[in-house]
XYZ file of C-alpha atoms in Angstrom:
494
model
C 29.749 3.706 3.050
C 33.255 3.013 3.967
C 34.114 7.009 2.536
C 30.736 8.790 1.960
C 31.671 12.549 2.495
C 35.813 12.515 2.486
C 36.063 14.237 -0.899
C 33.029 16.620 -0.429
C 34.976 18.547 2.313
C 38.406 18.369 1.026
C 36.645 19.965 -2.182
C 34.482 22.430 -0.081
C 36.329 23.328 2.905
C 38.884 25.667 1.872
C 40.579 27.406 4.541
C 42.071 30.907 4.987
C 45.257 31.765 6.126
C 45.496 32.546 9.497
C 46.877 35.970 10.691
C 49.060 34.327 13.776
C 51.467 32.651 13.768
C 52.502 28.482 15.122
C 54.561 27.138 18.122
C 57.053 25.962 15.318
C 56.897 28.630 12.178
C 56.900 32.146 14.298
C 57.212 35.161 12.585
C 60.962 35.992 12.015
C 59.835 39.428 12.452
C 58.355 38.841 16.412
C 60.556 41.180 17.978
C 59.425 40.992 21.455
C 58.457 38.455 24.219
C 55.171 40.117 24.302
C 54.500 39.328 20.617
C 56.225 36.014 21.254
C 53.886 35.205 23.668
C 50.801 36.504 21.549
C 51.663 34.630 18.497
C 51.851 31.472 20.752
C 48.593 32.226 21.822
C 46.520 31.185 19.352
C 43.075 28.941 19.809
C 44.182 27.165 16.417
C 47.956 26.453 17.180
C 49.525 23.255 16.989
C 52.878 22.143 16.804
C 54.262 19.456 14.175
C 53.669 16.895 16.514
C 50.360 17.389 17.771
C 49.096 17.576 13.779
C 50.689 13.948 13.191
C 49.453 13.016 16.132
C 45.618 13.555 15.193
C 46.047 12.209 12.102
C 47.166 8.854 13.522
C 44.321 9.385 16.651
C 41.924 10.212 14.108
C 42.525 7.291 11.615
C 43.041 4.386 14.311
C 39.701 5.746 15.754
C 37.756 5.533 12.612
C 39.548 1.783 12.001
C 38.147 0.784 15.633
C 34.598 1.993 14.345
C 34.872 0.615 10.677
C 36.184 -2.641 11.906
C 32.787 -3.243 13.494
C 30.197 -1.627 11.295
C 31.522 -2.556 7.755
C 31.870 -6.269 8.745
C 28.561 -5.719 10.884
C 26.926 -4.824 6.954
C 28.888 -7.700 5.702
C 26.730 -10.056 7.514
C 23.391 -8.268 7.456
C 21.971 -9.844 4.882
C 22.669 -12.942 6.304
C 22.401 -12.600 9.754
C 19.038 -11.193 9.708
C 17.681 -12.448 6.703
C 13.575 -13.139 8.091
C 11.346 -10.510 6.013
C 14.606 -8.691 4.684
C 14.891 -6.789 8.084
C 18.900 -6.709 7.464
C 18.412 -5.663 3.519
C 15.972 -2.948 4.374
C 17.544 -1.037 7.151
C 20.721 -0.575 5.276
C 18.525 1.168 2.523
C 16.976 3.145 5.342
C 20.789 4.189 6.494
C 21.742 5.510 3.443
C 17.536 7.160 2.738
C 18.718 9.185 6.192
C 21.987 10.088 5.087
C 20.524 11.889 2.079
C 18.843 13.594 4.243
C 21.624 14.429 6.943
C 24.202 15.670 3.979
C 21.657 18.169 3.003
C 21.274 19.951 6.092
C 23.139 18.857 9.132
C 26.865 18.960 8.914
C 27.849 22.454 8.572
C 25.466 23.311 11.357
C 26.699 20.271 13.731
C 30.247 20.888 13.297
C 29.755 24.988 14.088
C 27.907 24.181 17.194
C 30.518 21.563 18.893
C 33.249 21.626 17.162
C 34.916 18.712 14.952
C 36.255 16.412 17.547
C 32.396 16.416 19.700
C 30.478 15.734 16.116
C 32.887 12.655 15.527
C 32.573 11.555 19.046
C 28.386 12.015 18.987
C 28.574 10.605 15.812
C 30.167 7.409 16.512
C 27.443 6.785 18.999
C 24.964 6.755 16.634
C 27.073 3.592 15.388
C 27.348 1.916 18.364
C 23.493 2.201 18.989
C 22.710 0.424 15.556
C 25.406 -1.960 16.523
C 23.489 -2.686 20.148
C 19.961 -3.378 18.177
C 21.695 -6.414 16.776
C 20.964 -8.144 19.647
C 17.358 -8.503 19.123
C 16.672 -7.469 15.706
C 13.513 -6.667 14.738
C 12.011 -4.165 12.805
C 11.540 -1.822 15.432
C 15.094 -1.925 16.968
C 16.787 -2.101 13.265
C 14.547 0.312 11.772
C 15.190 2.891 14.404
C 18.753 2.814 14.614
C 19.149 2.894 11.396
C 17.493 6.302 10.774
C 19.911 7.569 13.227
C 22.605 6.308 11.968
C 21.986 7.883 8.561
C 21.507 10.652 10.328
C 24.945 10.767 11.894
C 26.871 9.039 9.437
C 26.755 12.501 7.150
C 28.243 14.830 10.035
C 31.094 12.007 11.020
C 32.469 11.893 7.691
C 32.303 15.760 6.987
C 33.852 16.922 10.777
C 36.621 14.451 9.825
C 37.124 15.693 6.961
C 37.418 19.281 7.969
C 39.768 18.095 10.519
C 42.505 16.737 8.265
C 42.148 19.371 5.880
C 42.591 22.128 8.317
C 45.647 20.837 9.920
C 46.591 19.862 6.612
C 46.636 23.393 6.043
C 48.162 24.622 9.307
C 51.209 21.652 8.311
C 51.854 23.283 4.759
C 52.362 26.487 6.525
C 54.694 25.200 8.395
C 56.992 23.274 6.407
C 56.511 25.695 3.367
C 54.554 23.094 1.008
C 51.635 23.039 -1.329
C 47.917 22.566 0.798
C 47.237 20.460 -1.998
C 50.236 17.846 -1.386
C 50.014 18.093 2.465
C 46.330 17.003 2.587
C 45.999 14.356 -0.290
C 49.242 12.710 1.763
C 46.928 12.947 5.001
C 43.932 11.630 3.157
C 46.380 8.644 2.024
C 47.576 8.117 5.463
C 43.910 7.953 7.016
C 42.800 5.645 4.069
C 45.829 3.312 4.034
C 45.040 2.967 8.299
C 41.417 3.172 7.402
C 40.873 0.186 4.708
C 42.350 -2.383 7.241
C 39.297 -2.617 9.042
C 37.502 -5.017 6.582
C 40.550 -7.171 7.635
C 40.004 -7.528 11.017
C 36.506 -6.778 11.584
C 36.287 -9.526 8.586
C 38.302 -11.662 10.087
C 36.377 -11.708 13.745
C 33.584 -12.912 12.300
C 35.169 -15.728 10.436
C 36.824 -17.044 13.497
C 33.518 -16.583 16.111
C 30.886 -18.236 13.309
C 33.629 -20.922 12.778
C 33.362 -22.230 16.110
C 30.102 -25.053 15.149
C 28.849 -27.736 17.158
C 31.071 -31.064 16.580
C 27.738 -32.886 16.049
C 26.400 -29.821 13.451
C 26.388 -30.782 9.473
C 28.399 -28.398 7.244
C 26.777 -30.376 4.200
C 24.838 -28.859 1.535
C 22.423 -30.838 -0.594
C 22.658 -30.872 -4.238
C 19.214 -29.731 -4.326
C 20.118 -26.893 -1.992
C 23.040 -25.919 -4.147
C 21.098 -25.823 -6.968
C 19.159 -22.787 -4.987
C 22.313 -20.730 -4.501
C 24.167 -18.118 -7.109
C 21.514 -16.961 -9.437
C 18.911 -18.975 -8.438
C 18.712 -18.252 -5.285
C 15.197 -16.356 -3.974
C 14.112 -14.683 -0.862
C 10.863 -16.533 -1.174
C 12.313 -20.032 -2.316
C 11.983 -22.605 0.350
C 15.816 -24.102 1.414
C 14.854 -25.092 4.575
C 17.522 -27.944 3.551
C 19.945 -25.708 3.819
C 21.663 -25.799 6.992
C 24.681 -22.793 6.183
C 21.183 -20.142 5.615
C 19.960 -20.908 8.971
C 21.028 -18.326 11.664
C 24.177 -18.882 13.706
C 23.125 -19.383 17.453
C 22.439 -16.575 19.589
C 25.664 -16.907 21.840
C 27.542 -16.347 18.208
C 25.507 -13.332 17.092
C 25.993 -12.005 21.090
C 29.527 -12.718 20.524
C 30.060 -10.790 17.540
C 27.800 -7.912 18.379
C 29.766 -7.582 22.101
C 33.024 -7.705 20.367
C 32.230 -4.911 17.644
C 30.368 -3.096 20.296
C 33.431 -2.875 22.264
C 35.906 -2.260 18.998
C 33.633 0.691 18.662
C 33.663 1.966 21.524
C 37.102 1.810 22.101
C 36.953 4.199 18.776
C 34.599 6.443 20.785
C 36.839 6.790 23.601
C 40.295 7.305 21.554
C 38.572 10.624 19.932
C 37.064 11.577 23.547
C 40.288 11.383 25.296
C 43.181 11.747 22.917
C 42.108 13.966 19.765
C 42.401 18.012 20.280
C 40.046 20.206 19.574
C 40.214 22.474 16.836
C 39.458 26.150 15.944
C 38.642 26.660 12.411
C 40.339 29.470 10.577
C 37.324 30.195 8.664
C 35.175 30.935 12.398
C 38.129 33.836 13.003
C 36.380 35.757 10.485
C 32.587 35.011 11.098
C 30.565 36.520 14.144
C 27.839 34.075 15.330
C 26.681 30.748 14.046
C 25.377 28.725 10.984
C 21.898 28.311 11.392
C 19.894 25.458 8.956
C 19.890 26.485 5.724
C 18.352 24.775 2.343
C 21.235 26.629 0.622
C 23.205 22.786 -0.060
C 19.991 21.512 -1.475
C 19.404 24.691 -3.737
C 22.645 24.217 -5.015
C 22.623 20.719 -5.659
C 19.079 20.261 -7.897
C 21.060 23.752 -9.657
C 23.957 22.287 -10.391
C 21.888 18.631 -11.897
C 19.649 20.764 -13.705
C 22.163 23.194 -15.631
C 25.300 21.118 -15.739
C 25.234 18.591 -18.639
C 27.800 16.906 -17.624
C 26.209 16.209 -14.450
C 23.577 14.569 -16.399
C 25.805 11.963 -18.030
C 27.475 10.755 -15.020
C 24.123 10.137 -12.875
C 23.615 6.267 -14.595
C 27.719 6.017 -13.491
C 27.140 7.386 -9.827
C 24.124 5.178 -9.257
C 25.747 2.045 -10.432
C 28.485 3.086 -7.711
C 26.375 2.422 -4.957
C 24.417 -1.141 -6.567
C 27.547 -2.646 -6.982
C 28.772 -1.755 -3.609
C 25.111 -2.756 -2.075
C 25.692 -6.020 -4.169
C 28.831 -7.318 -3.233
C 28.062 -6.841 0.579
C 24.517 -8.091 0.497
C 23.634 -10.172 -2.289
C 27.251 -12.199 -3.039
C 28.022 -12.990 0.751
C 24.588 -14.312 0.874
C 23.206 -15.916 -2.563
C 26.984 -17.057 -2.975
C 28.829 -17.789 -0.076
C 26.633 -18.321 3.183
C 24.135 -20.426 0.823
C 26.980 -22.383 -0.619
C 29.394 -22.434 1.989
C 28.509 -20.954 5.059
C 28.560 -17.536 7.113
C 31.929 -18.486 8.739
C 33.538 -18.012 5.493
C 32.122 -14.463 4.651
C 34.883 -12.846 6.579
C 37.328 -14.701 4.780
C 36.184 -14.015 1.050
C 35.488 -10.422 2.445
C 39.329 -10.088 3.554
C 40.762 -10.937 0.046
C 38.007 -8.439 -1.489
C 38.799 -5.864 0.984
C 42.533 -5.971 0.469
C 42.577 -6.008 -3.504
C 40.339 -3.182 -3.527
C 42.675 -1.030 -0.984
C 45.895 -2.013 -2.970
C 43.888 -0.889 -6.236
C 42.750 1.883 -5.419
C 46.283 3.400 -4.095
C 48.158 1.760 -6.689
C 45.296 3.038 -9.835
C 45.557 6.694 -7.860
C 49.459 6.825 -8.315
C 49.057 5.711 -11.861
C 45.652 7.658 -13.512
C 48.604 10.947 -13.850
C 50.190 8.679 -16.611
C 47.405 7.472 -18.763
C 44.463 8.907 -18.125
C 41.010 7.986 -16.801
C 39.861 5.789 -19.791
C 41.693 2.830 -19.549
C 40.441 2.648 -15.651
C 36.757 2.884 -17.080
C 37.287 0.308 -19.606
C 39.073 -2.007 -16.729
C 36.306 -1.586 -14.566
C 33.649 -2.254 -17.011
C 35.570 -5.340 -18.531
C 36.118 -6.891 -15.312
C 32.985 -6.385 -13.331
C 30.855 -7.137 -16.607
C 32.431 -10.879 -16.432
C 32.226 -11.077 -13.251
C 28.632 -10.636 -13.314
C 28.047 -13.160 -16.249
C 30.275 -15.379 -14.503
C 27.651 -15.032 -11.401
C 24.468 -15.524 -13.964
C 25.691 -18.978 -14.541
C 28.728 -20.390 -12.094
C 26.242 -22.801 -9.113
C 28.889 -22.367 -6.007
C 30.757 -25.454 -5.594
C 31.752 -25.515 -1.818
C 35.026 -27.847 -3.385
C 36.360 -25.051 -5.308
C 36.606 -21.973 -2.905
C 39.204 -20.277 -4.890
C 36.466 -19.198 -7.484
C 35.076 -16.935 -4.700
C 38.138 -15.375 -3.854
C 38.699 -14.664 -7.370
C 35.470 -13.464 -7.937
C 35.399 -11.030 -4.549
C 39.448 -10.281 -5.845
C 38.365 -9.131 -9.714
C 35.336 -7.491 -8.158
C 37.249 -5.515 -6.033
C 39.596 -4.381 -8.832
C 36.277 -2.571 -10.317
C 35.318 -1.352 -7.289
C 38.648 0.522 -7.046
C 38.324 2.498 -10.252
C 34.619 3.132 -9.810
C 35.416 4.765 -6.523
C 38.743 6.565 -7.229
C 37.911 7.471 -10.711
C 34.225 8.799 -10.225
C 35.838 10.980 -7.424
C 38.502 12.250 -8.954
C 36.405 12.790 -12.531
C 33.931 14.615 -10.187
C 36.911 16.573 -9.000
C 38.198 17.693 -12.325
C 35.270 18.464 -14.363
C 33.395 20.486 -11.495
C 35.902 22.444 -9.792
C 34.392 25.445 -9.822
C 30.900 24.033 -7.787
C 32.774 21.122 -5.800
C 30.336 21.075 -3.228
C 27.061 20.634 -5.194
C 28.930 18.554 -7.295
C 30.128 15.928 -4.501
C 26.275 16.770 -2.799
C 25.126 15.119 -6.038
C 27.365 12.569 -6.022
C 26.325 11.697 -1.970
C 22.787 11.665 -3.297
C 22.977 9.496 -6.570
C 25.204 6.780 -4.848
C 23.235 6.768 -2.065
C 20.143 6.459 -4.365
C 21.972 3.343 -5.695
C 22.773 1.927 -1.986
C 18.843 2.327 -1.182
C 17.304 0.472 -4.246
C 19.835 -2.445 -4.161
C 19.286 -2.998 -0.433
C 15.905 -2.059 -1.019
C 14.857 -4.544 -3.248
C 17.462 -7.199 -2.301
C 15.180 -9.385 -0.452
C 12.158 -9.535 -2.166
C 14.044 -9.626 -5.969
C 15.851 -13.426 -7.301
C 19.738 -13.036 -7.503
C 19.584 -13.138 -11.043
C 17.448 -10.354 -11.522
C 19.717 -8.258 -9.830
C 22.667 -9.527 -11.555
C 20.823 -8.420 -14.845
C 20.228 -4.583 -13.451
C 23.330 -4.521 -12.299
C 24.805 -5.441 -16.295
C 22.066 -2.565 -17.824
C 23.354 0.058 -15.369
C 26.611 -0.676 -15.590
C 26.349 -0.650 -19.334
C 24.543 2.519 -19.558
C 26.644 4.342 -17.118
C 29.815 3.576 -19.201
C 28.198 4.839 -22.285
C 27.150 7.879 -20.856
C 30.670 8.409 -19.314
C 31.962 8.020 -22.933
C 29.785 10.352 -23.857
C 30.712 12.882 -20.975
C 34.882 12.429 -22.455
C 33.564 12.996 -25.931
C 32.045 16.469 -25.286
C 34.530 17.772 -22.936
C 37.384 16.736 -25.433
C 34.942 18.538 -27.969
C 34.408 21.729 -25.775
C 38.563 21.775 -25.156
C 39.126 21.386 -29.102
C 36.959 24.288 -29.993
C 37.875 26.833 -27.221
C 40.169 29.526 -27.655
C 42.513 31.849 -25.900
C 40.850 35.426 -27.109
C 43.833 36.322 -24.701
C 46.683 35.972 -28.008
């Protein structure tokens, strides 16, 4: 959930030009201090400084929030593990967000402006964050909903942000829109991706602080329930790492994120500008609800074949994602090893897959997406039959940091690739397209969390190998007919 939304806007929200002038590209042809001082006048101007300062205001905001809820997911399905309450609400987050995409955003953003739907937004964060501290199923279940529900307006009013001073920027300085933006997309995502770092690394350190007189050890028996085996209704009662950390740790944890969000919360509030979108200079009045996103996107899946192909690809997007955060931090490492070493493993995943991901971006211009789809599927395709058989051996820790490493590497073409194949083939309908990638993915985040705790890890690991299989094939199939289509057409132009 870490970027559900960012290329949906930057697809969907293009911006006119805007008829005044800015504090630093005026008109060479203002020839008076009266149009001088009207051209300086405008609701939407910024200077050069102001832009790259909300970039940075808006990206160290988002890292605040991120740092907390993406190592708060982390630990869900270990933390609160009794009846799956951790599992389920995360598939009720992204069953809400569905939801919100459809309907919400555009309206939101129209009525309070960018910087007010991120700030709202974030609350909705901090409130899921709070009903940590006693969860049950009717303080998780709750909060989740409304998270979903403002998860979907966040990511879209921060999108629309960057793009439109993107856009204002290239103005200025005389370059593309297209450059500008992707290089303030990279800038937000290179801040951005940190946060499983530290948010990672806060829960190491607080869950690391045990009892002198606690036991660490893990039975043979008990091992022999992790990995593959392991089953939400097995009894490993033996099992000391599976039992909950004590409630000054959880408190601990949830104050600190708590407080990393909010200090996100309060950076937007006091230090991001508002901003007037060029596209509300030429539109009386406001958006009202409208089923005109939905329309579009069941359109676009029913007549687009291509759309078709890459639904198996999409889905597997989000089970892989669900899987690595729910299933291997808690079959694999808190079973084997404990919940203090979750951050750790979740550190060297998150930092592989932000180095992949900006290094496989850079380099897709020079070959091609193929040999990223063939990566992807080679590497996460071991990985899981490595899973199906490897019982964690809590003297060899390096085999989960290689695992969470190589599964990373995957998850950085799946992401980039999908996105940017998404891009390309449907850049005529971007915003049904990326609607339809929202809802597939998030399809895929609500089975795997759905199912997680009442399905053996082994089980999963085997869905996880059919999807994945059948989403490549399809994909080849999707590069087979749109090499086809390109052979066959012709310019009726020459």
């Amino acid at each position: 959930m870490d970027n559900i939304g960012a290329e949906t806007e930057m697809g969907s929200e293009k911006t006119h030009e805007p008829e005044v002038g800015y504090s630093n590209a005026v008109n060479e042809q203002t020839s008076s201090p009266a149009d001088l001082k009207l051209s300086m006048a405008a609701p939407y101007k910024m200077t050069k400084f102001q832009i790259h300062k909300n970039l940075v205001v808006v990206s160290v905001a988002f890292l605040f929030l991120f740092t907390a809820f993406q190592s708060l997911s982390n630990l869900q399905s270990s933390l609160n593990r009794e009846d799956g309450i951790g599992t389920v609400g995360m598939s009720v987050i992204y069953a809400a967000l569905v939801i919100s995409c459809m309907f919400l955003p555009p309206f939101i953003i129209d009525a309070v402006g960018c910087k007010w739907t991120v700030a709202f937004s974030m609350l909705c964060y901090i409130l899921y964050m709070a009903a940590n501290f006693y969860a049950t199923w009717w303080t998780i279940i709750p909060s989740a909903i409304i998270l979903g529900i403002g998860a979907a307006p966040l990511w879209s009013a921060k999108c629309t942000y960057l793009t439109q001073s993107g856009t204002w920027y290239s103005k200025m300085t005389g370059r593309t829109e297209d450059d500008i933006i992707n290089r303030f997309f990279g800038v937000f995502f290179m801040i951005f991706q940190t946060s499983q770092i530290w948010g990672n690394l806060i829960s190491s350190l607080v869950f690391s602080e045990r009892d002198s007189n606690s036991t660490t050890e893990v039975t043979a028996d008990a091992l022999q329930k992790c990995g593959a085996n392991n089953c939400p209704a097995d009894d490993i009662g033996n099992n000391t790492n599976l039992k909950k950390p004590e409630l000054k740790q959880v408190y601990t944890v949830c104050g600190i994120y708590i407080a990393c969000a909010f200090v996100g919360f309060l950076i937007v509030v006091l230090f991001l500008d508002k901003i007037n979108l060029d596209k509300h200079d030429n539109r009386t009045g406001k958006r009202k609800l409208s089923f005109h996103l939905l329309l579009e996107t069941f359109r676009h899946v029913v007549h687009n074949h291509y759309q078709k192909l890459l639904i198996p690809l999409t889905i597997y997007s989000g089970i892989e994602q669900a899987f690595i955060a729910g299933d291997f931090t808690r079959s694999y490492i808190s079973c084997s090893v404990g919940i203090w070493n979750v951050g750790f493993v979740m550190i060297c995943y998150g930092v592989v897959d932000a180095a992949c991901s900006f290094t496989f971006g850079r380099l897709v211009q020079y070959v091609g997406h193929i040999p990223f789809f063939i990566l992807a599927y080679v590497v996460h395709l071991s990985c899981q039959i490595t899973m199906l058989h490897w019982i964690p051996d809590p003297d060899k820790m390096y085999v989960f940091y290689i695992l969470a490493a190589l599964w990373g590497i995957g998850d950085a073409v799946i992401q980039t690739q999908i996105n940017a194949l998404y891009g390309f083939l449907f850049s005529d309908k971007p915003e049904a397209a990326f609607a339809n990638y929202r809802l597939w993915e998030s399809i895929g985040f609500i089975f795997a969390f759905g199912y997680s705790s009442f399905v053996c890890t082994d089980i999963k690991l085997y869905i996880c190998i059919i999807v994945l299989t059948i989403g490549m094939l399809m994909y080849a199939c999707t590069e087979i007919l749109h090499r086809k289509k390109n052979s066959m057409s012709v310019d009726i132009t020459k």
